[in-house]
Coordinates of C-alpha atoms and ligand atoms in Angstrom, one line a residue:
M229 CA 65.0 -95.6 -77.2
T230 CA 63.5 -97.3 -80.3
I231 CA 59.8 -97.5 -80.4
P232 CA 58.5 -101.0 -80.9
E233 CA 56.5 -101.7 -84.1
F234 CA 53.8 -104.3 -84.0
S235 CA 52.3 -106.4 -86.8
H236 CA 49.0 -107.8 -88.0
L237 CA 48.4 -111.5 -88.0
I238 CA 47.2 -112.5 -91.4
G239 CA 47.0 -116.1 -92.7
G240 CA 49.4 -117.3 -89.9
H241 CA 52.0 -114.6 -90.8
C242 CA 53.0 -111.5 -88.9
V243 CA 52.6 -108.8 -91.5
R244 CA 53.9 -105.2 -91.1
G245 CA 51.6 -102.3 -91.9
A246 CA 52.3 -100.3 -95.0
S247 CA 52.0 -97.4 -92.6
T248 CA 51.7 -97.2 -88.8
F249 CA 50.1 -95.0 -86.2
E250 CA 51.3 -94.1 -82.7
V251 CA 49.6 -95.6 -79.6
I252 CA 49.8 -93.2 -76.7
N253 CA 50.2 -94.0 -73.0
P254 CA 47.3 -92.0 -71.4
A255 CA 49.1 -91.6 -68.1
T256 CA 52.3 -90.1 -69.6
E257 CA 51.3 -89.1 -73.1
E258 CA 54.4 -90.9 -74.4
I259 CA 54.4 -93.2 -77.4
V260 CA 54.0 -96.9 -76.3
G261 CA 54.4 -98.4 -79.8
L262 CA 53.6 -98.2 -83.5
A263 CA 50.5 -100.1 -84.7
P264 CA 50.0 -101.2 -88.3
D265 CA 47.4 -99.3 -90.2
A266 CA 45.6 -101.9 -92.3
T267 CA 44.9 -101.2 -96.0
V268 CA 41.9 -102.5 -97.9
A269 CA 44.2 -105.0 -99.6
Q270 CA 45.3 -106.3 -96.1
L271 CA 41.7 -106.7 -95.0
N272 CA 40.9 -108.5 -98.2
L273 CA 43.9 -110.8 -97.6
A274 CA 42.8 -111.5 -94.0
V275 CA 39.2 -112.2 -95.1
A276 CA 40.5 -114.5 -97.9
S277 CA 42.8 -116.3 -95.5
A278 CA 39.9 -116.8 -93.0
R279 CA 37.6 -118.0 -95.9
A280 CA 40.2 -120.5 -97.1
A281 CA 40.7 -121.8 -93.6
F282 CA 37.0 -122.1 -92.9
P283 CA 36.1 -125.5 -94.5
A284 CA 38.8 -127.5 -92.7
W285 CA 38.2 -125.8 -89.4
R286 CA 34.5 -126.3 -89.6
D287 CA 35.0 -130.0 -90.5
L288 CA 37.2 -130.7 -87.5
D289 CA 35.5 -132.7 -84.8
L290 CA 34.0 -130.3 -82.2
T291 CA 36.2 -131.9 -79.6
E292 CA 39.3 -131.0 -81.6
R293 CA 38.3 -127.4 -81.9
Q294 CA 37.4 -127.3 -78.3
A295 CA 40.9 -128.7 -77.4
K296 CA 42.6 -126.1 -79.6
V297 CA 40.7 -123.2 -78.1
A298 CA 41.3 -124.5 -74.6
A299 CA 45.0 -124.7 -75.3
L300 CA 45.1 -121.0 -76.1
A301 CA 44.3 -120.2 -72.5
G302 CA 47.7 -121.1 -71.2
V303 CA 49.5 -118.6 -73.4
F304 CA 47.9 -115.7 -71.7
A305 CA 49.0 -116.9 -68.3
A306 CA 52.5 -117.9 -69.4
N307 CA 53.1 -114.3 -70.7
I308 CA 51.2 -112.4 -68.1
D309 CA 54.0 -110.2 -66.8
E310 CA 54.9 -108.9 -70.3
L311 CA 51.2 -108.6 -71.4
K312 CA 49.9 -106.8 -68.3
R313 CA 52.7 -104.2 -68.5
L314 CA 51.9 -103.6 -72.2
L315 CA 48.2 -103.3 -71.5
T316 CA 48.7 -100.9 -68.6
A317 CA 51.0 -98.7 -70.8
E318 CA 48.5 -98.5 -73.7
Q319 CA 45.2 -98.6 -71.8
G320 CA 46.1 -96.9 -68.5
K321 CA 44.4 -99.3 -66.0
P322 CA 46.4 -100.4 -63.0
L323 CA 48.5 -103.5 -63.4
D324 CA 46.2 -105.7 -61.3
D325 CA 43.2 -104.7 -63.4
A326 CA 45.3 -105.3 -66.6
Q327 CA 46.0 -108.8 -65.3
V328 CA 42.2 -109.4 -64.8
D329 CA 41.5 -108.2 -68.3
I330 CA 44.1 -110.5 -69.8
M331 CA 43.1 -113.5 -67.7
T332 CA 39.5 -112.9 -68.7
G333 CA 40.6 -113.6 -72.2
S334 CA 42.3 -116.8 -71.0
Y335 CA 39.3 -117.8 -68.9
F336 CA 36.9 -117.4 -71.8
C337 CA 39.0 -119.7 -74.0
Q338 CA 38.7 -122.3 -71.3
L339 CA 35.0 -121.8 -70.7
S340 CA 34.0 -121.6 -74.3
S341 CA 35.8 -124.8 -75.0
M342 CA 33.4 -126.6 -72.6
L343 CA 30.3 -125.5 -74.6
T344 CA 28.6 -127.9 -77.0
P345 CA 25.9 -126.7 -79.4
P346 CA 22.8 -128.9 -78.9
V347 CA 21.4 -131.2 -81.4
E348 CA 17.6 -131.0 -81.2
V349 CA 15.1 -133.6 -82.4
N350 CA 12.1 -131.7 -83.7
E351 CA 10.1 -134.7 -84.8
D352 CA 10.7 -138.4 -84.7
S353 CA 7.5 -139.9 -86.0
A354 CA 6.4 -142.7 -88.3
E355 CA 6.7 -140.1 -91.2
R356 CA 10.0 -138.4 -90.6
L357 CA 13.0 -137.6 -88.5
S358 CA 13.6 -133.9 -88.2
V359 CA 16.7 -132.7 -86.5
T360 CA 18.2 -129.2 -85.9
R361 CA 21.9 -128.7 -85.7
H362 CA 23.7 -125.4 -85.2
V363 CA 26.2 -124.9 -87.9
P364 CA 28.9 -122.2 -88.1
L365 CA 28.3 -119.0 -90.1
G366 CA 31.6 -118.7 -91.9
V367 CA 33.9 -115.8 -91.3
V368 CA 33.2 -113.6 -88.3
G369 CA 34.4 -110.0 -88.0
A370 CA 35.0 -109.2 -84.3
I371 CA 35.3 -105.5 -83.4
A372 CA 36.5 -104.7 -79.8
P373 CA 36.5 -101.5 -77.7
W374 CA 39.3 -99.9 -75.7
N375 CA 38.0 -100.2 -72.2
V376 CA 38.5 -104.0 -71.6
P377 CA 40.5 -104.7 -74.8
I378 CA 41.5 -108.4 -74.2
G379 CA 38.6 -109.8 -72.2
L380 CA 36.0 -108.4 -74.5
A381 CA 37.9 -109.5 -77.7
F382 CA 38.1 -113.1 -76.5
W383 CA 34.4 -113.1 -75.4
K384 CA 34.0 -113.1 -79.2
V385 CA 37.0 -115.0 -80.6
A386 CA 36.7 -118.1 -78.3
P387 CA 33.0 -119.0 -78.9
A388 CA 33.2 -118.1 -82.6
L389 CA 36.1 -120.5 -83.1
V390 CA 34.5 -123.3 -81.0
A391 CA 31.3 -123.0 -83.1
G392 CA 33.5 -123.6 -86.2
N393 CA 33.9 -120.1 -87.6
T394 CA 37.1 -118.4 -88.6
V395 CA 37.7 -114.9 -87.4
V396 CA 39.1 -111.5 -88.3
L397 CA 39.5 -109.5 -85.1
K398 CA 39.9 -105.7 -85.0
P399 CA 41.1 -104.1 -81.7
S400 CA 40.4 -100.4 -81.0
P401 CA 43.0 -98.1 -82.5
F402 CA 43.4 -96.7 -79.0
T403 CA 44.5 -100.1 -77.6
P404 CA 45.7 -102.5 -80.3
L405 CA 49.1 -103.5 -79.1
T406 CA 48.4 -106.1 -76.5
T407 CA 45.9 -107.8 -78.8
L408 CA 48.5 -107.8 -81.6
R409 CA 51.2 -109.3 -79.2
I410 CA 48.7 -112.0 -78.1
A411 CA 48.0 -112.8 -81.7
E412 CA 51.7 -113.2 -82.3
L413 CA 52.0 -115.5 -79.3
L414 CA 49.0 -117.6 -80.5
R415 CA 50.2 -117.7 -84.1
E416 CA 51.3 -121.3 -84.3
M417 CA 48.6 -122.7 -82.1
L418 CA 45.9 -122.5 -84.7
P419 CA 45.9 -123.5 -88.4
P420 CA 46.9 -120.5 -90.5
G421 CA 44.0 -118.1 -91.3
V422 CA 41.7 -119.4 -88.5
L423 CA 42.4 -116.3 -86.4
N424 CA 43.5 -113.1 -88.1
V425 CA 44.1 -109.8 -86.2
L426 CA 44.1 -106.5 -88.1
S427 CA 44.7 -103.1 -86.6
G428 CA 43.8 -99.9 -88.2
G429 CA 42.4 -96.4 -87.9
D430 CA 38.8 -95.1 -88.3
R431 CA 38.4 -96.6 -91.8
L432 CA 38.9 -100.2 -90.9
G433 CA 35.7 -100.8 -89.0
P434 CA 33.4 -99.5 -91.8
W435 CA 35.4 -101.5 -94.3
M436 CA 34.7 -104.6 -92.3
T437 CA 31.0 -104.0 -91.7
S438 CA 30.5 -103.6 -95.4
H439 CA 32.8 -106.4 -96.5
P440 CA 31.0 -109.0 -98.6
G441 CA 33.4 -111.7 -97.3
L442 CA 32.3 -111.5 -93.7
D443 CA 29.2 -113.3 -92.6
K444 CA 28.8 -111.7 -89.2
I445 CA 29.9 -108.8 -87.2
S446 CA 30.2 -109.1 -83.4
F447 CA 30.6 -105.6 -82.1
T448 CA 31.3 -104.1 -78.7
G449 CA 31.3 -100.3 -78.5
S450 CA 29.1 -97.3 -78.2
T451 CA 25.4 -97.2 -79.1
A452 CA 26.1 -94.5 -81.7
T453 CA 28.6 -96.7 -83.5
G454 CA 26.4 -99.7 -83.1
R455 CA 23.7 -98.0 -85.2
K456 CA 26.3 -97.4 -88.0
V457 CA 27.4 -101.1 -87.8
M458 CA 23.9 -102.4 -88.2
E459 CA 23.1 -100.0 -91.0
S460 CA 26.3 -101.0 -92.9
A461 CA 25.9 -104.7 -92.2
A462 CA 22.3 -104.6 -93.6
A463 CA 23.6 -104.3 -97.2
T464 CA 24.8 -107.9 -97.1
L465 CA 22.4 -109.1 -94.4
K466 CA 25.3 -110.0 -92.1
R467 CA 24.3 -111.3 -88.7
V468 CA 25.1 -108.8 -86.0
T469 CA 25.6 -109.1 -82.3
L470 CA 25.8 -105.6 -80.7
E471 CA 27.0 -105.1 -77.2
L472 CA 26.5 -101.3 -76.7
G473 CA 26.5 -98.6 -74.1
G474 CA 24.7 -98.5 -70.8
N475 CA 23.5 -96.1 -68.1
D476 CA 23.1 -98.6 -65.2
A477 CA 21.1 -97.5 -62.2
A478 CA 21.6 -98.8 -58.7
I479 CA 18.7 -98.5 -56.2
V480 CA 19.7 -98.6 -52.5
L481 CA 16.9 -99.2 -50.0
P482 CA 16.9 -98.5 -46.3
G483 CA 18.2 -101.2 -44.0
V484 CA 21.5 -102.0 -45.8
N485 CA 24.9 -101.9 -44.2
V486 CA 25.8 -98.4 -45.5
A487 CA 29.6 -98.8 -45.3
E488 CA 29.6 -102.2 -47.0
V489 CA 27.2 -101.3 -49.8
A490 CA 29.0 -97.9 -50.4
E491 CA 32.3 -99.7 -50.8
K492 CA 30.8 -102.1 -53.4
L493 CA 29.0 -99.4 -55.4
F494 CA 32.1 -97.1 -55.2
Q495 CA 34.1 -99.8 -57.0
A496 CA 31.2 -100.5 -59.4
A497 CA 31.0 -96.8 -60.3
F498 CA 34.7 -95.9 -60.4
G499 CA 36.5 -99.2 -61.3
N500 CA 38.5 -98.7 -64.5
S501 CA 37.9 -95.0 -63.9
G502 CA 34.2 -95.5 -64.7
Q503 CA 35.0 -96.9 -68.2
I504 CA 33.0 -100.1 -68.0
C505 CA 29.8 -100.7 -69.9
I506 CA 28.2 -102.1 -66.7
A507 CA 29.6 -99.4 -64.4
T508 CA 27.0 -98.0 -62.0
K509 CA 26.3 -94.7 -63.7
R510 CA 23.2 -93.4 -61.7
L511 CA 23.0 -94.2 -58.0
Y512 CA 19.5 -93.8 -56.4
V513 CA 19.7 -93.8 -52.6
H514 CA 16.8 -93.8 -50.2
D515 CA 16.3 -90.5 -48.3
A516 CA 16.7 -92.3 -44.9
I517 CA 20.3 -93.2 -45.6
Y518 CA 21.2 -90.8 -48.3
D519 CA 23.5 -88.5 -46.2
A520 CA 25.4 -91.3 -44.5
F521 CA 25.8 -93.0 -47.9
A522 CA 27.1 -89.9 -49.5
D523 CA 29.6 -89.3 -46.7
A524 CA 30.9 -92.9 -47.1
M525 CA 31.3 -92.5 -50.9
V526 CA 33.1 -89.2 -50.5
A527 CA 35.5 -90.6 -47.9
L528 CA 36.3 -93.5 -50.3
A529 CA 36.8 -91.1 -53.2
D530 CA 39.0 -88.7 -51.3
T531 CA 41.4 -91.4 -50.2
A532 CA 41.8 -93.4 -53.4
K533 CA 45.1 -93.2 -55.2
I534 CA 44.8 -92.0 -58.8
G535 CA 47.8 -92.1 -61.0
D536 CA 49.8 -94.0 -63.5
G537 CA 48.6 -97.6 -63.6
A538 CA 52.2 -98.8 -63.7
E539 CA 52.9 -97.3 -60.3
Q540 CA 52.6 -99.5 -57.2
G541 CA 49.4 -98.7 -55.2
T542 CA 47.5 -96.9 -58.0
R543 CA 43.8 -97.8 -57.7
F544 CA 42.5 -95.7 -60.6
G545 CA 44.2 -94.8 -63.8
P546 CA 43.6 -92.1 -66.4
I547 CA 40.8 -91.7 -68.9
Q548 CA 42.0 -93.8 -71.8
N549 CA 42.1 -91.3 -74.6
R550 CA 41.9 -87.6 -75.2
A551 CA 38.5 -87.6 -76.9
Q552 CA 36.9 -89.4 -74.0
F553 CA 38.6 -87.1 -71.5
D554 CA 37.1 -84.1 -73.3
R555 CA 33.6 -85.8 -73.3
V556 CA 33.8 -86.3 -69.5
Q557 CA 35.1 -82.8 -68.9
D558 CA 32.3 -81.5 -71.0
L559 CA 29.7 -83.3 -68.8
I560 CA 31.4 -81.9 -65.6
A561 CA 31.4 -78.4 -67.1
D562 CA 27.7 -78.7 -67.9
S563 CA 27.0 -79.7 -64.3
R564 CA 29.0 -76.7 -63.0
E565 CA 27.1 -74.4 -65.3
Q566 CA 23.8 -75.9 -64.2
G567 CA 24.8 -75.1 -60.6
H568 CA 24.9 -78.8 -59.4
R569 CA 26.5 -79.3 -56.0
F570 CA 29.7 -81.3 -56.1
L571 CA 30.3 -83.4 -53.1
T572 CA 33.9 -84.0 -54.2
G573 CA 35.9 -83.8 -57.4
L574 CA 36.4 -80.3 -58.4
D575 CA 39.3 -79.5 -56.0
Q576 CA 41.0 -82.9 -55.8
A577 CA 44.5 -83.0 -57.1
V578 CA 45.4 -85.4 -59.9
P579 CA 48.7 -85.8 -61.9
E580 CA 49.2 -82.9 -64.2
R581 CA 50.5 -84.9 -67.1
G582 CA 48.1 -87.4 -68.6
W583 CA 44.4 -87.5 -69.0
F584 CA 43.4 -87.7 -65.3
I585 CA 40.0 -86.7 -63.9
P586 CA 39.4 -86.8 -60.1
L587 CA 36.7 -89.1 -58.8
T588 CA 33.7 -86.8 -58.8
I589 CA 30.4 -87.1 -57.0
I590 CA 27.4 -84.9 -57.8
D591 CA 24.7 -84.3 -55.2
N592 CA 21.2 -85.0 -56.4
P593 CA 21.1 -83.3 -59.8
P594 CA 17.7 -83.1 -61.5
S595 CA 16.5 -86.1 -63.5
N596 CA 16.8 -84.3 -66.8
A597 CA 20.5 -83.3 -66.2
R598 CA 22.9 -84.5 -68.8
I599 CA 25.0 -86.3 -66.2
V600 CA 21.9 -88.4 -65.4
Q601 CA 20.6 -88.9 -68.9
E602 CA 23.9 -89.6 -70.8
E603 CA 26.4 -92.4 -70.4
Q604 CA 29.4 -90.6 -68.8
F605 CA 31.9 -93.5 -69.2
G606 CA 34.2 -91.8 -66.8
P607 CA 34.7 -91.2 -63.0
V608 CA 31.7 -88.9 -62.4
L609 CA 28.8 -90.2 -60.5
P610 CA 25.4 -88.6 -59.8
L611 CA 23.9 -89.5 -56.4
L612 CA 20.1 -89.3 -56.6
R613 CA 17.8 -89.1 -53.6
F614 CA 14.5 -90.9 -53.5
D615 CA 11.8 -91.6 -50.9
D616 CA 9.3 -93.5 -53.0
V617 CA 10.3 -96.9 -54.5
D618 CA 7.9 -96.7 -57.4
T619 CA 9.3 -93.3 -58.5
A620 CA 12.9 -94.7 -58.2
I621 CA 12.0 -97.6 -60.5
A622 CA 10.3 -95.3 -63.0
L623 CA 13.4 -93.0 -63.1
A624 CA 15.8 -96.0 -63.4
N625 CA 13.8 -97.2 -66.4
D626 CA 13.5 -93.7 -67.9
T627 CA 16.3 -94.2 -70.4
D628 CA 16.9 -95.7 -73.8
Y629 CA 19.6 -97.9 -72.4
G630 CA 19.0 -101.3 -70.8
L631 CA 22.3 -103.0 -70.1
G632 CA 22.4 -103.6 -66.3
A633 CA 21.0 -102.5 -63.0
S634 CA 21.3 -103.4 -59.4
V635 CA 19.1 -103.3 -56.3
W636 CA 20.4 -103.3 -52.7
G637 CA 18.3 -104.1 -49.6
P638 CA 16.2 -106.9 -48.0
S639 CA 16.4 -109.7 -50.5
E640 CA 12.7 -110.3 -51.0
Q641 CA 11.9 -106.7 -51.6
A642 CA 14.9 -106.1 -53.7
A643 CA 14.2 -109.2 -55.9
L644 CA 10.6 -107.8 -56.6
I645 CA 12.1 -104.5 -57.7
A646 CA 14.6 -106.4 -59.9
E647 CA 11.7 -107.9 -61.8
R648 CA 10.5 -104.4 -62.7
L649 CA 13.8 -103.0 -64.0
E650 CA 14.3 -103.0 -67.7
A651 CA 17.8 -104.4 -68.3
G652 CA 19.6 -107.4 -69.6
T653 CA 21.1 -108.2 -66.2
V654 CA 19.7 -107.1 -62.9
W655 CA 21.8 -107.8 -59.8
V656 CA 20.4 -108.1 -56.3
N657 CA 22.9 -107.3 -53.5
E658 CA 25.8 -107.7 -55.8
V659 CA 26.9 -106.0 -59.0
Q660 CA 29.0 -106.7 -62.1
T661 CA 29.3 -110.4 -61.6
V662 CA 29.2 -111.9 -65.0
S663 CA 28.4 -115.6 -65.0
P664 CA 30.1 -117.4 -67.8
S665 CA 27.0 -119.6 -68.3
A666 CA 24.5 -116.7 -68.4
P667 CA 23.7 -114.6 -71.5
F668 CA 25.1 -111.1 -71.2
G669 CA 23.5 -108.5 -73.4
G670 CA 21.5 -105.3 -73.5
H671 CA 17.8 -104.5 -73.7
K672 CA 16.5 -101.4 -75.6
Q673 CA 19.4 -99.5 -77.2
S674 CA 22.1 -101.2 -75.2
G675 CA 22.3 -104.0 -77.8
I676 CA 21.1 -106.8 -79.9
G677 CA 21.8 -110.4 -79.1
S678 CA 24.0 -111.6 -76.3
E679 CA 27.4 -113.1 -75.4
N680 CA 28.5 -115.9 -73.1
G681 CA 27.2 -119.3 -72.3
L682 CA 25.2 -121.3 -74.8
H683 CA 23.2 -118.3 -75.9
G684 CA 26.4 -116.6 -76.8
L685 CA 27.8 -119.6 -78.6
L686 CA 24.6 -120.0 -80.7
E687 CA 25.0 -116.4 -82.0
Y688 CA 27.9 -117.7 -84.0
T689 CA 25.7 -120.4 -85.7
N690 CA 22.7 -120.8 -88.0
P691 CA 20.1 -123.4 -87.1
K692 CA 20.0 -126.0 -89.8
V693 CA 17.2 -128.5 -90.0
I694 CA 17.6 -131.9 -91.7
S695 CA 14.2 -133.5 -92.3
I696 CA 14.3 -137.1 -93.4
A697 CA 11.2 -138.8 -94.7
K698 CA 10.9 -142.3 -93.3
T699 CA 8.5 -143.5 -96.1
A700 CA 10.8 -144.0 -99.0
G701 CA 9.7 -142.6 -102.3
R702 CA 7.1 -140.2 -100.9
G703 CA 7.3 -136.5 -101.9
V704 CA 6.5 -133.5 -99.8
N705 CA 2.7 -133.7 -100.4
G706 CA 2.6 -137.3 -99.7
S707 CA 2.3 -138.4 -103.3
S708 CA 4.2 -141.3 -104.6
T709 CA 7.2 -140.4 -106.7
Ligands
NAD1061 P1 33.4 -97.1 -80.1 O1 32.0 -97.3 -80.6 O2 33.9 -95.7 -80.4 O3 34.4 -98.1 -80.8 C1 34.3 -99.5 -80.6 C2 35.0 -100.2 -81.8 O4 34.3 -99.8 -83.0 C3 36.4 -99.7 -82.0 O5 37.2 -100.8 -82.4 C4 36.3 -98.7 -83.1 O6 37.5 -98.6 -83.9 C5 35.3 -99.3 -84.0 N1 34.5 -98.4 -84.9 C6 34.4 -97.1 -84.8 N2 33.6 -96.6 -85.7 C7 33.2 -97.7 -86.5 C8 32.3 -97.9 -87.6 N3 31.7 -96.8 -88.1 N4 32.1 -99.1 -88.0 C9 32.7 -100.2 -87.4 N5 33.5 -100.1 -86.4 C10 33.8 -98.8 -85.9 O7 33.4 -97.5 -78.6 P2 34.5 -97.3 -77.5 O8 34.6 -95.8 -77.3 O9 35.7 -98.1 -78.0 O10 33.9 -98.0 -76.3 C11 33.1 -97.4 -75.3 C12 31.7 -97.8 -75.5 O11 31.5 -99.2 -75.6 C13 30.8 -97.3 -74.3 O12 29.6 -96.8 -74.8 C14 30.6 -98.6 -73.6 O13 29.4 -98.7 -72.8 C15 30.5 -99.6 -74.7 N6 30.8 -101.0 -74.2 C16 29.8 -101.9 -74.2 C17 30.1 -103.2 -73.7 C18 29.0 -104.2 -73.7 O14 29.3 -105.4 -73.5 N7 27.7 -103.9 -73.8 C19 31.3 -103.5 -73.2 C20 32.3 -102.5 -73.3 C21 32.0 -101.2 -73.8

């Protein structure tokens, strides 16, 4: 069988890589396709194409840009069968989850096209009219991760385009193929150069963050890489939006329906095999219900089907790549060495081929354990017992991360606890709902800036003030000129 080779999208053309790299199916360890490995010359060409396309795109009426971005949405839906199969093959997630990922891209094209940057009147006095508009930045470099490759890429692309920027998008080298295929499908729907998609290995990201032709980097990935992005972008004072890692805590109070809440938090912790930035990564459960809650979680873990995402009935796929698999295994090994008690995981069977890890639940490890302190980004969950709410809040906040958190219990009490948790989003009696009109972003070392809604749109703009004197011929100090 021939292995399909994918292309970059540069200046409206599908461009082959001078060389390619293999993209591996994490469930079968087979090659899914060959991705182009961008050279510096190809990056320069993509940036130059985006730069050349910028003035005309910026000068289009907002309504025209909105209509063009809204029209992209239909392409995702029209090709969903092909796209979800490709995404499952390269990412590992079950087909239904792949569909959600792709349709999130579609949805954000639609939603972003409904946003309008405000025009603010700062002063309208006898002396002057001062107005703020939000103008595009220029060329945006968008860098996406491998866990939700399409949804998170189009969280960036769609608002950046609506705001009037042109874009160079880089998918993760672990999951570039579906993004490249979508780029090919969208090719004729936008003027050449407005959206460019480049795939490459480890060198391409740093080339982008240091490239003088990019005006902003919108980055989603780990906190460690986010620091490098910010450092590199500083040389040319690029704007940055950084959506980084998390170590989300959930606090479960007595009085909840244990079966119902356990089911929701089970999905929040293990969905996408734990590879979600806002996965529940530390689960604090009140002593009064801890044992019943633990039993419910274990029962769910032990009956869930883990396997190739392409197979009917699979609920949880593999870890997406070998390096992440090794990281999660290392955390599990550390817990074993420390003598933590495993409620389930160690003996559960998973497919031998592929990077599979059983759903693993650890019973009340100490607060300073690595599995509590570090972002696991995999299907391993520490259950933590508490009997004093103040202590649970202090422990939940005792982290450099601040992406999300959730509280479960009587609404009034839970809402008061939510006020005290340090995170960009705190859910009460729900989790992981992302409102398209609410800003999504991290506090502390989980990020800088936000995505989605008007806040997200404005991150792709500079405020520009026009101040018009109403008294003709008067200078700034009021003197006659
Ligand atoms: P990663 O940081 O390894 O890579 C993210 C992207 O950055 C990839 O495209 C990668 O090729 C690129 N990259 C790598 N080194 C770079 C460099 N020096 N300069 C520029 N770009 C570089 O992250 P990942 O492993 O793909 O994703 C997992 C992490 O992302 C987790 O920590 C997760 O919590 C986080 N994440 C955060 C959000 C959010 O919205 N806050 C969403 C999803 C994932």
